């Protein structure tokens, strides 16, 4: 698959919504389950920001975000989240690879909203 076009995130551009399909052929451990070989989305944070990532869809979704240094942050779906996965926090300026995993090794449509936290 072609590498995702980077999405620039700044306070002026928010909120942003992107769509895609979860899962893939690569195992990514207990949290994310299966992910695609290349990121679903590439996010460029143009300034240090308080951001909230909200992932919605069906299936056992997980949101895996990797920074330029290769450090990964993962938030899995749980039965209390009613199909939503949220990852709020302070995001440093930089480029992040976003993977949408599926813990049941399925593929489902999702939407990802990025807004100010």
Short mmCIF file of C-alpha atoms in Angstrom, two decimals:
data_model
loop_
_atom_site.label_atom_id
_atom_site.label_comp_id
_atom_site.label_asym_id
_atom_site.label_seq_id
_atom_site.Cartn_x
_atom_site.Cartn_y
_atom_site.Cartn_z
CA UNK A 1 0.00 0.00 0.00
CA UNK A 2 1.15 3.54 -0.67
CA UNK A 3 2.37 5.45 2.34
CA UNK A 4 -0.34 7.63 3.84
CA UNK A 5 -0.18 11.35 3.04
CA UNK A 6 0.87 13.21 6.19
CA UNK A 7 -1.93 15.17 7.84
CA UNK A 8 -0.78 18.44 9.39
CA UNK A 9 -2.40 19.07 12.77
CA UNK A 10 -2.53 22.58 14.19
CA UNK A 11 -5.05 24.37 16.38
CA UNK A 12 -6.42 26.06 13.24
CA UNK A 13 -6.99 22.77 11.40
CA UNK A 14 -8.88 20.98 14.18
CA UNK A 15 -11.03 19.01 14.45
CA UNK A 16 -9.87 16.53 11.81
CA UNK A 17 -11.64 13.30 10.87
CA UNK A 18 -10.12 10.48 8.85
CA UNK A 19 -11.54 7.10 7.90
CA UNK A 20 -10.07 3.73 7.10
CA UNK A 21 -10.11 0.00 7.71
CA UNK A 22 -8.72 -1.62 10.84
CA UNK A 23 -6.46 -4.64 11.10
CA UNK A 24 -3.86 -6.14 8.80
CA UNK A 25 -1.37 -8.92 8.40
CA UNK A 26 1.19 -7.99 11.05
CA UNK A 27 1.01 -9.08 14.67
CA UNK A 28 1.57 -6.14 17.02
CA UNK A 29 1.44 -7.77 20.41
CA UNK A 30 -1.35 -8.01 22.96
CA UNK A 31 -2.57 -4.45 22.84
CA UNK A 32 -2.97 -3.68 19.17
CA UNK A 33 -3.59 -7.17 17.80
CA UNK A 34 -3.15 -7.14 14.03
CA UNK A 35 -2.04 -4.01 12.17
CA UNK A 36 -1.14 -3.20 8.59
CA UNK A 37 2.50 -3.11 7.53
CA UNK A 38 2.40 0.64 6.90
CA UNK A 39 0.62 3.24 9.04
CA UNK A 40 -3.07 3.90 8.47
CA UNK A 41 -2.34 7.61 8.93
CA UNK A 42 0.70 9.83 9.36
CA UNK A 43 0.07 12.82 11.61
CA UNK A 44 2.32 15.86 11.68
CA UNK A 45 1.82 17.85 14.86
CA UNK A 46 3.01 21.35 13.94
CA UNK A 47 3.25 22.65 17.52
CA UNK A 48 3.16 21.15 21.01
CA UNK A 49 -0.56 20.58 21.55
CA UNK A 50 -3.12 19.08 23.87
CA UNK A 51 -4.89 16.65 21.57
CA UNK A 52 -7.56 14.00 21.94
CA UNK A 53 -7.66 11.09 19.50
CA UNK A 54 -11.04 9.33 19.42
CA UNK A 55 -11.35 6.13 17.41
CA UNK A 56 -14.81 4.74 16.65
CA UNK A 57 -15.84 1.62 14.80
CA UNK A 58 -16.93 -1.95 15.17
CA UNK A 59 -14.79 -4.93 16.07
CA UNK A 60 -12.08 -5.05 18.72
CA UNK A 61 -10.23 -1.89 17.78
CA UNK A 62 -6.95 -0.67 19.18
CA UNK A 63 -5.17 2.61 18.55
CA UNK A 64 -1.39 2.38 18.25
CA UNK A 65 0.64 5.57 17.82
CA UNK A 66 4.40 5.52 17.23
CA UNK A 67 6.58 8.61 17.50
CA UNK A 68 9.71 9.43 15.50
CA UNK A 69 11.91 7.80 18.13
CA UNK A 70 9.99 4.54 17.72
CA UNK A 71 8.22 4.71 21.09
CA UNK A 72 4.71 3.29 20.86
CA UNK A 73 1.57 4.21 22.75
CA UNK A 74 -1.36 1.82 22.55
CA UNK A 75 -4.93 2.04 23.81
CA UNK A 76 -7.16 -1.01 23.27
CA UNK A 77 -10.91 -1.20 22.98
CA UNK A 78 -12.62 -2.40 26.14
CA UNK A 79 -16.17 -3.47 26.88
CA UNK A 80 -16.89 -0.21 28.73
CA UNK A 81 -15.87 2.07 25.86
CA UNK A 82 -18.89 1.16 23.69
CA UNK A 83 -16.86 0.99 20.50
CA UNK A 84 -14.77 4.11 21.25
CA UNK A 85 -11.06 4.26 21.98
CA UNK A 86 -9.78 7.57 23.39
CA UNK A 87 -6.19 8.76 23.68
CA UNK A 88 -5.97 12.26 25.17
CA UNK A 89 -2.68 13.89 26.04
CA UNK A 90 0.06 16.39 25.46
CA UNK A 91 1.55 15.81 22.01
CA UNK A 92 4.99 17.17 21.18
CA UNK A 93 5.68 18.68 17.80
CA UNK A 94 6.70 15.93 15.39
CA UNK A 95 5.53 13.18 13.08
CA UNK A 96 3.52 10.24 14.37
CA UNK A 97 2.57 6.98 12.69
CA UNK A 98 -0.98 5.92 13.51
CA UNK A 99 -2.02 2.27 13.22
CA UNK A 100 -5.56 1.03 13.78
CA UNK A 101 -5.32 -2.53 14.97
CA UNK A 102 -7.90 -5.24 15.39
CA UNK A 103 -7.52 -7.67 18.29
CA UNK A 104 -9.83 -10.25 16.71
CA UNK A 105 -7.80 -10.28 13.47
CA UNK A 106 -10.75 -8.88 11.53
CA UNK A 107 -11.11 -5.80 9.37
CA UNK A 108 -13.72 -3.12 10.03
CA UNK A 109 -14.40 0.42 8.90
CA UNK A 110 -13.50 3.09 11.47
CA UNK A 111 -13.37 6.83 11.87
CA UNK A 112 -10.68 8.67 13.78
CA UNK A 113 -11.36 12.17 15.15
CA UNK A 114 -8.55 14.41 16.33
CA UNK A 115 -9.59 17.43 18.37
CA UNK A 116 -8.20 19.80 20.96
CA UNK A 117 -8.18 18.30 24.42
#
